[in-house]
Amino acid sequence: MSDTIKNIASTPLARRTLLGAAGLASATALVGCNSDSPGGPSGGGGVLNVWGGVPGENGPQDLCDAFTEANPGVKVNYTRYVNDDTGNLKLDSSLAGGAPIDVFISYAPAKLFQRVDNGLAIDLSDRIDQDPDLKQFGPSAETPSNYFTDGKAFSIPAQKSPTIVVLNQTMLDDAGITLGDTWTIEDYEDVMAELSHGDVFGSFDRPGKAEIVLGPDRYYADNGARSNFEHPVFAEDLQARLDAQAAKYIVDRETVLAEKLEVFKHQPFLTGRTAMNTSQIFILRYISDLTEFPHDFITKAMPHPTVEPGGDEWGVGAIGDNISISSKTADPDLAWEFVRFWMLNGSYNVPGGRLPSVVGNATPADLTAGLLGPDREEIFDVPSFENALFGKEVAIPVDTIFTAATEIETLVKQYTDEVLLGTRTVDSWVETLTKEVDAAISAAK
Amino acid sequence: MAAPNLTTTLPAPGRGRSRERARPQWAGWLFITPNLIGFLAFTLVPLIAGIVISFTDWNVVSGVDGISWVGLSNFSALMSDAQFWKAMGRTFLYAGLGVPLTMLGGLALALVLNGPVVGRGVLRLIFFFPHIVNSIAIGFVWLLLLHPSNGVVNNFLRTLGVENTPSWLVSQDWSLLTIIFITSWAGMGFHCVIFLSALQSVPPELHEAAQIDGAGWWRRFTTVTWRSLMPTTTFLAIMSMIGHSQGFGLIAFLTQGGPGDSSTTLSYYMYQRGFQYYQFGYAAAIGVLNAIGVLGLTALMWRFQKGRGLYS
């Protein structure tokens, strides 16, 4: 892996980074301290229309209300759009059609770049570079952690979401398994095998190596000119999934499709059908909800396994919640004030399972407490979460190429389903995917 | 009784007379205006817009300014698009099996309910019920019934000794057939009610006369019942074919066109191209070709039924 690329795209989550930053108290402390919140009053009035995909009650509405309180006279209307195909189309047609939207949040990088390429967002590069609290996301930062178009930033990621592993502590105890602070994929596979018995799958799926080995833009070769599926790590990953499925260590594809578990993969974990799941941290929202998902085991966390023990590798996860200012806003300065406020007060969104990209002076313990909620001691192995989220520096790969990205995702899913259902071989997967993705890339250029 | 004074009821000559004639026209326009506005806004304008967009390259995000005219490029690209032809083949299968299955099922139910059946009204309501139930609710119930390992259907098949039970919606071999069956099942009730009302309007004298002439049940069905039902059958066949060519909801909910692309019909492919890939010009071209195909088949059906009905 090139060090240069890694540095440019890395988003470290180390303790030293956390402690070095400024601006935030813990989630609990922030709620109710709106007037002291960073972001500063604008002094003027007006109306801001903000579109985001997170339900207002999970944090955004409180954040908007806090902005209004800090900026008397400014009214913020938060509109939630569902982050699916039709929801994104609704946002896009509204933006293109001139509906009153000042600030919007993109969740998929491909959608963000589509909006930027079509002039729907304003260039924030100068504002970010000149802002001491946010300049780490600007194009001139030493290690910027953001998406760029022609070297310019049109959004700021409000969230970073490392992928972690959640484990059923009761099942671990029953199997007599004790885990350290880190592990490799081989360790993971051993644990997965040991935890599998009867109707219980050791894991929902087998974690892949491709993202760790290849880092950003893993689907592309030659700087985006062609596909990269001929790289042996893809075939190795798929064969390992097939083997794990055949051994009943992971949930079989038939069941995943029949029960739509790709969307609801927290369900088999919380009903004791799987002993482990890899997931981004939004899963914590479901684990905390004992009313909707009653369960009596403690959930332990581990960091995502690595390929080599303690190796200098890419982490797994994503930066996200990319907040942009519409190019049609009547008041870009006010909109920028709001964006700053959103970035610097991200702890409002912590109870909704979102780890802010600007953590200020909040400690890992504060943030972990905010993410796990008030009943954390009864539901979670809290120290293990602190270790999984903040114990090891994680460089999350940030993709830079998005040519035919949606088409590629669809093709990968389609042909992977076929392999896992037994109607296509791994070799055919490589051959067909290479051919069709190359064609999609050519057509999109 | 005195004769009425006709002169007072005659319209006055000249301008007044033309105003009298004009008044009913205004009233007519007034009555159809709400519907006309709806038709223009929600049918005609989108229809024309769809046709125009099929000749363009447009991704919505660029706004109206971003529309670029590409002539017949979308259509020529479709001709060499293997996915399009595969989706076309599946749509033919979907309609080719689904339409007759729905109609035969509806007709069979109607024939049964047209006879001396206890609780006919209740049964009619039961059979009609799937037609008024939300398709997502229908899909959800069938998802549970057809679960490959825990579903009622496969559990039942296993009790009968079937070892390799189908995976139904999650099998590339079975997914489209399963969707055809579910769609037909959901549509049979509507067809049944329409067939039933048509059956009840067949004059009983015709059956009596045929019976006196020695015609058996099958002969009476083919010469009297079936020929009387021809206009209704044509109507239902056309409506059902249009419905199948536009079939989307159950496919989107149950399989999202998969596994693989095994249940991707033209409608779902159009959705993928438009709503997922933002290739709205290409998607509109698929829609236009789909509509032309349906129009052609409708014309064929219309021609086929001419002269075959009892009253033609």
Coordinates of N, CA, C and O in Angstrom, one line a residue, chain A residues 218-373:
Chain A
R218 N -11.0 -0.2 -4.4 CA -10.5 -1.6 -4.6 C -11.1 -2.2 -5.8 O -10.6 -3.2 -6.3
Y219 N -12.3 -1.7 -6.3 CA -12.9 -2.4 -7.5 C -12.2 -1.9 -8.8 O -12.6 -2.4 -9.8
Y220 N -11.3 -0.9 -8.7 CA -10.8 -0.3 -9.9 C -9.3 -0.6 -10.0 O -8.5 -0.6 -9.0
A221 N -8.8 -0.8 -11.3 CA -7.4 -0.9 -11.6 C -7.0 0.2 -12.5 O -7.9 0.8 -13.2
D222 N -5.7 0.4 -12.7 CA -5.2 1.4 -13.6 C -5.9 2.8 -13.4 O -6.4 3.4 -14.4
N223 N -5.9 3.2 -12.2 CA -6.5 4.5 -11.9 C -7.9 4.7 -12.4 O -8.3 5.8 -12.8
G224 N -8.7 3.6 -12.3 CA -10.1 3.7 -12.7 C -10.4 3.4 -14.1 O -11.5 3.4 -14.6
A225 N -9.4 3.0 -14.9 CA -9.6 2.7 -16.3 C -10.3 1.4 -16.5 O -10.9 1.2 -17.6
R226 N -10.1 0.4 -15.6 CA -10.7 -0.9 -15.8 C -11.0 -1.5 -14.4 O -10.6 -0.9 -13.4
S227 N -11.6 -2.6 -14.4 CA -12.0 -3.3 -13.1 C -10.8 -4.0 -12.5 O -9.8 -4.3 -13.2
N228 N -11.0 -4.4 -11.3 CA -9.9 -5.0 -10.6 C -10.2 -6.4 -10.0 O -9.6 -6.9 -9.1
F229 N -11.3 -7.0 -10.6 CA -11.8 -8.2 -10.0 C -10.9 -9.4 -10.3 O -11.1 -10.5 -9.7
E230 N -9.9 -9.2 -11.1 CA -9.0 -10.3 -11.4 C -7.9 -10.4 -10.3 O -7.1 -11.4 -10.3
H231 N -7.9 -9.4 -9.4 CA -7.0 -9.5 -8.2 C -7.4 -10.8 -7.4 O -8.5 -10.9 -7.1
P232 N -6.4 -11.6 -7.1 CA -6.7 -12.9 -6.5 C -7.4 -12.8 -5.1 O -8.1 -13.7 -4.7
V233 N -7.3 -11.7 -4.5 CA -7.9 -11.5 -3.1 C -9.5 -11.6 -3.2 O -10.1 -12.1 -2.3
F234 N -10.0 -11.2 -4.4 CA -11.5 -11.3 -4.5 C -12.0 -12.7 -4.6 O -12.9 -13.1 -3.9
A235 N -11.3 -13.5 -5.4 CA -11.6 -14.9 -5.6 C -11.4 -15.7 -4.2 O -12.2 -16.5 -3.8
E236 N -10.3 -15.3 -3.6 CA -10.0 -15.9 -2.3 C -11.1 -15.6 -1.2 O -11.6 -16.5 -0.5
D237 N -11.6 -14.4 -1.2 CA -12.6 -14.0 -0.3 C -13.9 -14.8 -0.6 O -14.6 -15.3 0.3
L238 N -14.3 -14.9 -1.9 CA -15.5 -15.5 -2.2 C -15.5 -17.0 -1.9 O -16.4 -17.6 -1.4
Q239 N -14.3 -17.6 -2.2 CA -14.2 -19.1 -2.0 C -14.3 -19.3 -0.4 O -14.9 -20.3 0.0
A240 N -13.7 -18.4 0.3 CA -13.7 -18.6 1.8 C -15.2 -18.5 2.3 O -15.6 -19.2 3.2
R241 N -16.0 -17.6 1.7 CA -17.4 -17.4 2.1 C -18.1 -18.7 1.7 O -19.0 -19.2 2.5
L242 N -17.8 -19.2 0.5 CA -18.5 -20.5 0.1 C -18.2 -21.6 1.0 O -19.1 -22.4 1.4
D243 N -16.9 -21.7 1.4 CA -16.5 -22.8 2.3 C -17.2 -22.7 3.7 O -17.7 -23.6 4.2
A244 N -17.3 -21.4 4.2 CA -17.9 -21.2 5.5 C -19.4 -21.5 5.4 O -20.0 -22.0 6.4
Q245 N -20.0 -21.1 4.3 CA -21.4 -21.4 4.1 C -21.7 -22.9 4.1 O -22.6 -23.4 4.7
A246 N -20.8 -23.6 3.3 CA -21.0 -25.1 3.2 C -20.8 -25.8 4.6 O -21.5 -26.7 4.9
A247 N -19.9 -25.2 5.4 CA -19.7 -25.8 6.7 C -20.8 -25.3 7.8 O -20.7 -25.7 8.9
K248 N -21.7 -24.5 7.3 CA -22.7 -23.9 8.1 C -22.2 -23.0 9.3 O -22.7 -22.9 10.4
Y249 N -21.1 -22.4 9.0 CA -20.5 -21.4 9.9 C -21.1 -20.0 9.7 O -21.1 -19.2 10.7
I250 N -21.6 -19.8 8.6 CA -22.3 -18.5 8.3 C -23.7 -18.7 7.7 O -24.0 -19.8 7.3
V251 N -24.5 -17.7 7.8 CA -25.9 -17.9 7.3 C -25.9 -18.1 5.8 O -25.2 -17.4 5.1
D252 N -26.6 -19.1 5.4 CA -26.6 -19.4 4.0 C -27.4 -18.4 3.2 O -28.2 -17.7 3.7
R253 N -27.0 -18.2 1.9 CA -27.5 -17.1 1.1 C -29.0 -17.3 0.9 O -29.7 -16.3 0.9
E254 N -29.5 -18.5 0.8 CA -31.0 -18.7 0.7 C -31.7 -18.0 1.8 O -32.7 -17.3 1.6
T255 N -31.2 -18.3 3.0 CA -31.9 -17.7 4.2 C -31.8 -16.2 4.2 O -32.7 -15.4 4.5
V256 N -30.6 -15.7 3.8 CA -30.3 -14.2 3.8 C -31.3 -13.6 2.9 O -32.0 -12.6 3.2
L257 N -31.5 -14.2 1.7 CA -32.4 -13.6 0.7 C -33.9 -13.7 1.1 O -34.7 -12.8 1.0
A258 N -34.2 -14.9 1.6 CA -35.6 -15.2 1.9 C -36.1 -14.3 3.1 O -37.2 -13.9 3.1
E259 N -35.2 -14.0 4.0 CA -35.6 -13.2 5.2 C -35.1 -11.7 5.0 O -35.2 -11.0 6.0
K260 N -34.5 -11.4 3.9 CA -34.0 -10.0 3.6 C -33.1 -9.6 4.7 O -33.2 -8.5 5.3
L261 N -32.2 -10.5 5.1 CA -31.3 -10.2 6.3 C -30.2 -9.3 6.0 O -29.5 -8.8 6.9
E262 N -29.9 -9.0 4.7 CA -28.9 -8.0 4.4 C -29.3 -6.7 5.0 O -28.4 -5.9 5.4
V263 N -30.6 -6.4 5.0 CA -31.0 -5.1 5.6 C -31.2 -5.3 7.1 O -31.0 -4.3 7.8
F264 N -31.6 -6.5 7.5 CA -32.0 -6.7 8.9 C -31.0 -7.6 9.6 O -31.4 -8.6 10.3
K265 N -29.7 -7.5 9.3 CA -28.8 -8.5 9.8 C -28.6 -8.4 11.4 O -28.0 -9.3 11.9
H266 N -29.1 -7.4 12.0 CA -29.1 -7.4 13.4 C -30.1 -8.4 14.0 O -29.9 -8.8 15.2
Q267 N -31.1 -8.8 13.3 CA -32.1 -9.6 13.8 C -31.6 -11.0 14.2 O -31.9 -11.5 15.3
P268 N -30.9 -11.7 13.3 CA -30.4 -13.0 13.7 C -29.4 -13.0 14.9 O -29.4 -13.9 15.8
F269 N -28.7 -11.9 15.0 CA -27.8 -11.7 16.2 C -28.6 -11.5 17.5 O -28.3 -12.2 18.5
L270 N -29.6 -10.7 17.4 CA -30.3 -10.4 18.6 C -31.3 -11.5 19.0 O -31.9 -11.5 20.1
T271 N -31.6 -12.4 18.1 CA -32.4 -13.6 18.4 C -31.6 -14.8 18.7 O -32.2 -15.9 18.7
G272 N -30.3 -14.7 18.7 CA -29.4 -15.8 19.1 C -29.2 -16.8 17.9 O -28.7 -17.9 18.2
R273 N -29.5 -16.4 16.7 CA -29.2 -17.3 15.6 C -27.8 -17.2 15.1 O -27.3 -18.1 14.4
T274 N -27.2 -16.0 15.3 CA -25.7 -15.9 15.0 C -25.0 -15.4 16.3 O -25.6 -14.7 17.1
A275 N -23.8 -15.9 16.4 CA -23.0 -15.6 17.6 C -22.2 -14.3 17.4 O -21.8 -13.6 18.4
M276 N -21.9 -14.0 16.1 CA -21.1 -12.8 15.8 C -21.6 -12.1 14.6 O -22.1 -12.7 13.7
N277 N -21.5 -10.8 14.5 CA -21.8 -10.0 13.3 C -20.7 -8.9 13.2 O -20.3 -8.3 14.1
T278 N -20.2 -8.7 11.9 CA -19.5 -7.5 11.7 C -20.5 -6.5 11.3 O -21.4 -6.8 10.5
S279 N -20.3 -5.3 11.7 CA -21.3 -4.2 11.4 C -20.7 -2.8 11.7 O -19.8 -2.7 12.5
Q280 N -21.2 -1.9 11.0 CA -20.9 -0.5 11.4 C -21.7 -0.2 12.6 O -22.6 -0.9 13.0
I281 N -21.4 0.9 13.3 CA -21.9 1.1 14.6 C -23.3 1.4 14.8 O -23.9 1.5 15.8
F282 N -24.0 1.6 13.6 CA -25.5 1.8 13.7 C -26.2 0.6 14.4 O -27.3 0.8 14.9
I283 N -25.5 -0.5 14.4 CA -26.2 -1.7 15.0 C -26.4 -1.5 16.5 O -27.3 -2.1 17.1
L284 N -25.6 -0.6 17.1 CA -25.8 -0.4 18.5 C -27.2 0.1 18.9 O -27.7 -0.1 19.9
R285 N -27.8 0.8 17.9 CA -29.1 1.4 18.1 C -30.1 0.2 18.4 O -31.0 0.3 19.2
Y286 N -29.9 -0.9 17.6 CA -30.8 -2.0 17.7 C -30.5 -2.8 19.0 O -31.4 -3.3 19.7
I287 N -29.2 -3.0 19.3 CA -28.9 -3.7 20.5 C -29.4 -3.1 21.7 O -29.8 -3.7 22.7
S288 N -29.4 -1.7 21.7 CA -29.8 -1.0 22.9 C -31.3 -1.0 23.1 O -31.8 -0.8 24.2
D289 N -32.0 -1.4 22.0 CA -33.5 -1.3 22.1 C -34.1 -2.6 22.6 O -34.5 -3.5 21.8
L290 N -34.1 -2.8 23.9 CA -34.6 -4.0 24.5 C -36.1 -4.2 24.3 O -36.6 -5.3 24.4
T291 N -36.8 -3.1 24.0 CA -38.3 -3.3 23.8 C -38.6 -3.9 22.5 O -39.4 -4.9 22.4
E292 N -37.9 -3.4 21.5 CA -38.2 -4.0 20.1 C -37.4 -5.3 19.9 O -37.9 -6.2 19.2
F293 N -36.2 -5.4 20.5 CA -35.4 -6.6 20.3 C -35.0 -7.1 21.7 O -33.8 -7.0 22.1
P294 N -35.9 -7.7 22.4 CA -35.5 -8.2 23.8 C -34.5 -9.3 23.7 O -34.6 -10.2 22.9
H295 N -33.5 -9.2 24.5 CA -32.5 -10.3 24.6 C -31.8 -10.2 26.0 O -31.8 -9.2 26.6
D296 N -31.2 -11.3 26.4 CA -30.7 -11.4 27.8 C -29.2 -11.6 27.8 O -28.7 -12.0 28.9
F297 N -28.5 -11.4 26.7 CA -27.1 -11.6 26.8 C -26.4 -10.3 26.7 O -26.9 -9.3 26.2
I298 N -25.1 -10.3 27.2 CA -24.3 -9.1 27.1 C -23.6 -9.1 25.7 O -23.2 -10.2 25.3
T299 N -23.5 -8.0 25.1 CA -22.8 -7.9 23.8 C -21.4 -7.4 24.0 O -21.2 -6.3 24.6
K300 N -20.5 -8.2 23.5 CA -19.1 -7.8 23.6 C -18.7 -7.3 22.2 O -19.3 -7.6 21.2
A301 N -17.6 -6.5 22.1 CA -17.2 -6.0 20.8 C -15.7 -6.3 20.6 O -14.9 -6.4 21.6
M302 N -15.3 -6.5 19.4 CA -13.9 -6.6 19.0 C -13.7 -5.7 17.8 O -14.6 -5.5 17.0
P303 N -12.5 -5.2 17.6 CA -12.2 -4.5 16.4 C -12.3 -5.4 15.2 O -12.2 -6.7 15.4
H304 N -12.4 -4.9 14.0 CA -12.4 -5.7 12.8 C -11.1 -6.5 12.7 O -10.1 -5.9 13.0
P305 N -11.2 -7.8 12.4 CA -10.0 -8.6 12.3 C -9.0 -8.0 11.2 O -9.5 -7.5 10.2
T306 N -7.8 -8.3 11.4 CA -6.8 -7.9 10.4 C -6.3 -9.1 9.6 O -6.6 -10.2 10.0
V307 N -5.5 -8.8 8.6 CA -5.0 -10.0 7.8 C -3.7 -10.5 8.5 O -3.6 -11.7 8.7
E308 N -2.9 -9.6 8.9 CA -1.6 -9.9 9.6 C -1.8 -9.5 11.1 O -2.4 -8.4 11.3
P309 N -1.2 -10.2 12.0 CA -1.3 -9.8 13.4 C -0.7 -8.4 13.6 O 0.5 -8.2 13.3
G310 N -1.5 -7.5 14.0 CA -1.0 -6.1 14.3 C -0.4 -5.4 13.1 O 0.4 -4.5 13.2
G311 N -0.7 -5.9 11.9 CA -0.1 -5.3 10.7 C -0.6 -3.9 10.4 O -1.6 -3.4 10.9
D312 N 0.3 -3.2 9.6 CA 0.0 -1.8 9.2 C -1.0 -1.9 8.0 O -0.5 -1.9 6.9
E313 N -2.2 -2.0 8.3 CA -3.2 -2.3 7.2 C -4.3 -1.3 7.2 O -4.4 -0.5 8.1
W314 N -5.1 -1.3 6.1 CA -6.2 -0.5 6.1 C -7.3 -1.0 7.0 O -7.4 -2.2 7.2
G315 N -8.0 -0.1 7.6 CA -9.1 -0.4 8.5 C -10.3 -0.7 7.6 O -10.3 -0.5 6.4
V316 N -11.4 -1.1 8.3 CA -12.7 -1.3 7.5 C -13.7 -0.4 8.1 O -13.9 -0.3 9.4
G317 N -14.4 0.3 7.3 CA -15.4 1.3 7.8 C -15.7 2.3 6.7 O -15.4 2.1 5.5
A318 N -16.2 3.4 7.2 CA -16.5 4.5 6.2 C -16.6 5.8 6.9 O -16.8 5.9 8.1
I319 N -16.3 6.9 6.1 CA -16.6 8.2 6.5 C -18.0 8.5 5.9 O -18.3 7.9 4.9
G320 N -18.8 9.3 6.5 CA -20.1 9.5 5.9 C -20.8 10.7 6.4 O -20.2 11.6 7.0
D321 N -22.1 10.7 6.2 CA -23.0 11.9 6.5 C -22.4 13.2 5.9 O -22.1 14.1 6.6
N322 N -22.1 13.1 4.6 CA -21.4 14.3 4.0 C -22.4 15.5 3.8 O -23.4 15.4 3.1
I323 N -22.1 16.5 4.5 CA -23.0 17.7 4.6 C -22.5 18.7 3.6 O -21.3 19.1 3.6
S324 N -23.4 19.2 2.8 CA -23.1 20.1 1.7 C -24.1 21.3 1.7 O -25.2 21.2 2.3
I325 N -23.7 22.4 1.1 CA -24.5 23.6 1.0 C -25.0 23.6 -0.5 O -24.2 23.5 -1.4
S326 N -26.3 23.8 -0.6 CA -26.9 23.8 -2.0 C -26.4 25.0 -2.7 O -26.3 26.1 -2.2
S327 N -26.1 24.8 -4.0 CA -25.7 26.0 -4.8 C -26.8 27.0 -5.0 O -26.6 28.1 -5.5
K328 N -28.0 26.6 -4.7 CA -29.2 27.5 -4.9 C -29.6 28.2 -3.6 O -30.6 28.9 -3.5
T329 N -28.8 28.0 -2.5 CA -29.2 28.7 -1.2 C -29.1 30.2 -1.4 O -28.2 30.8 -2.1
A330 N -30.0 30.9 -0.7 CA -30.1 32.3 -0.8 C -29.0 32.9 0.2 O -28.6 34.1 0.0
D331 N -28.6 32.2 1.2 CA -27.7 32.7 2.2 C -26.6 31.7 2.5 O -26.7 31.0 3.5
P332 N -25.6 31.6 1.7 CA -24.5 30.7 1.9 C -23.8 30.9 3.2 O -23.3 29.9 3.8
D333 N -23.7 32.1 3.7 CA -23.0 32.4 5.0 C -23.8 31.7 6.1 O -23.2 31.1 7.0
L334 N -25.1 32.0 6.1 CA -25.9 31.4 7.2 C -25.8 29.8 7.1 O -25.7 29.1 8.1
A335 N -25.9 29.4 5.9 CA -25.9 27.9 5.7 C -24.5 27.4 6.2 O -24.5 26.3 6.8
W336 N -23.4 28.1 6.0 CA -22.1 27.7 6.5 C -22.1 27.7 8.0 O -21.5 26.8 8.6
E337 N -22.7 28.7 8.6 CA -22.8 28.7 10.1 C -23.5 27.4 10.6 O -23.1 26.8 11.6
F338 N -24.5 27.0 9.8 CA -25.2 25.8 10.3 C -24.4 24.6 10.1 O -24.3 23.7 10.9
V339 N -23.7 24.5 8.9 CA -22.8 23.4 8.7 C -21.7 23.3 9.8 O -21.5 22.2 10.3
R340 N -21.1 24.4 10.2 CA -20.1 24.4 11.2 C -20.8 23.9 12.5 O -20.2 23.1 13.3
F341 N -22.0 24.4 12.8 CA -22.7 24.0 14.0 C -22.9 22.5 14.0 O -22.7 21.8 15.0
W342 N -23.4 22.0 12.9 CA -23.6 20.6 12.8 C -22.4 19.8 13.0 O -22.4 18.8 13.7
M343 N -21.3 20.2 12.4 CA -20.0 19.5 12.6 C -19.5 19.5 14.0 O -19.0 18.5 14.5
L344 N -19.6 20.7 14.6 CA -19.0 20.9 15.9 C -19.9 20.4 17.1 O -19.5 20.4 18.2
N345 N -21.1 20.1 16.7 CA -22.0 19.6 17.8 C -22.6 18.2 17.4 O -23.7 17.9 17.7
G346 N -21.7 17.4 16.8 CA -22.1 16.1 16.4 C -22.6 15.2 17.5 O -23.2 14.2 17.2
S347 N -22.3 15.5 18.7 CA -22.7 14.7 19.8 C -24.2 14.5 19.9 O -24.7 13.6 20.6
Y348 N -24.9 15.5 19.4 CA -26.4 15.3 19.4 C -26.8 14.1 18.7 O -27.8 13.5 18.9
N349 N -26.0 13.7 17.7 CA -26.3 12.5 16.9 C -25.7 11.2 17.4 O -26.0 10.1 16.9
V350 N -24.9 11.3 18.5 CA -24.3 10.1 19.1 C -25.3 9.1 19.6 O -25.2 7.9 19.3
P351 N -26.4 9.5 20.3 CA -27.4 8.5 20.8 C -28.1 7.8 19.7 O -28.6 6.7 19.9
G352 N -28.1 8.4 18.5 CA -28.6 7.7 17.3 C -27.7 6.8 16.7 O -27.9 6.3 15.6
G353 N -26.5 6.5 17.3 CA -25.6 5.5 16.8 C -24.6 6.1 15.7 O -24.1 5.4 14.9
R354 N -24.3 7.4 15.8 CA -23.4 8.0 14.8 C -22.2 8.6 15.6 O -22.4 9.5 16.5
L355 N -21.0 8.2 15.2 CA -19.8 8.7 15.8 C -19.3 10.0 15.0 O -19.0 9.9 13.9
P356 N -19.3 11.1 15.7 CA -19.0 12.3 15.0 C -17.5 12.3 14.5 O -16.7 11.8 15.2
S357 N -17.3 13.0 13.4 CA -15.9 13.0 12.8 C -15.1 14.0 13.6 O -13.9 14.0 13.6
V358 N -15.8 15.0 14.2 CA -15.1 16.0 15.1 C -15.5 15.7 16.5 O -16.6 15.9 16.9
V359 N -14.6 15.1 17.2 CA -15.0 14.7 18.6 C -14.6 15.7 19.7 O -15.0 15.5 20.8
G360 N -13.9 16.7 19.3 CA -13.5 17.7 20.3 C -12.7 17.1 21.4 O -11.9 16.2 21.2
N361 N -13.0 17.6 22.6 CA -12.3 17.1 23.8 C -13.0 16.0 24.5 O -12.7 15.7 25.7
A362 N -14.0 15.4 23.8 CA -14.7 14.3 24.5 C -13.7 13.1 24.5 O -13.0 12.8 23.6
T363 N -13.7 12.4 25.6 CA -12.8 11.2 25.8 C -13.5 10.0 25.1 O -14.7 10.0 24.9
P364 N -12.7 9.0 24.8 CA -13.3 7.8 24.3 C -14.3 7.2 25.2 O -15.4 6.7 24.8
A365 N -14.1 7.4 26.5 CA -15.1 6.9 27.5 C -16.4 7.7 27.3 O -17.5 7.1 27.4
D366 N -16.3 9.0 27.2 CA -17.6 9.8 27.0 C -18.3 9.3 25.7 O -19.5 9.1 25.8
L367 N -17.6 9.2 24.7 CA -18.2 8.9 23.4 C -18.8 7.4 23.4 O -19.9 7.2 23.0
T368 N -18.0 6.5 24.0 CA -18.6 5.2 24.2 C -19.8 5.2 25.0 O -20.8 4.5 24.6
A369 N -19.8 5.9 26.1 CA -21.0 6.0 26.9 C -22.2 6.6 26.1 O -23.3 6.1 26.2
G370 N -21.9 7.6 25.3 CA -23.0 8.2 24.5 C -23.6 7.2 23.5 O -24.8 7.2 23.3
L371 N -22.7 6.5 22.9 CA -23.1 5.5 21.9 C -23.9 4.4 22.5 O -24.9 3.9 21.9
L372 N -23.5 3.9 23.6 CA -24.1 2.7 24.2 C -25.3 3.0 25.0 O -26.1 2.1 25.3
G373 N -25.6 4.3 25.4 CA -26.8 4.6 26.0 C -26.8 4.5 27.6 O -25.8 3.9 28.1

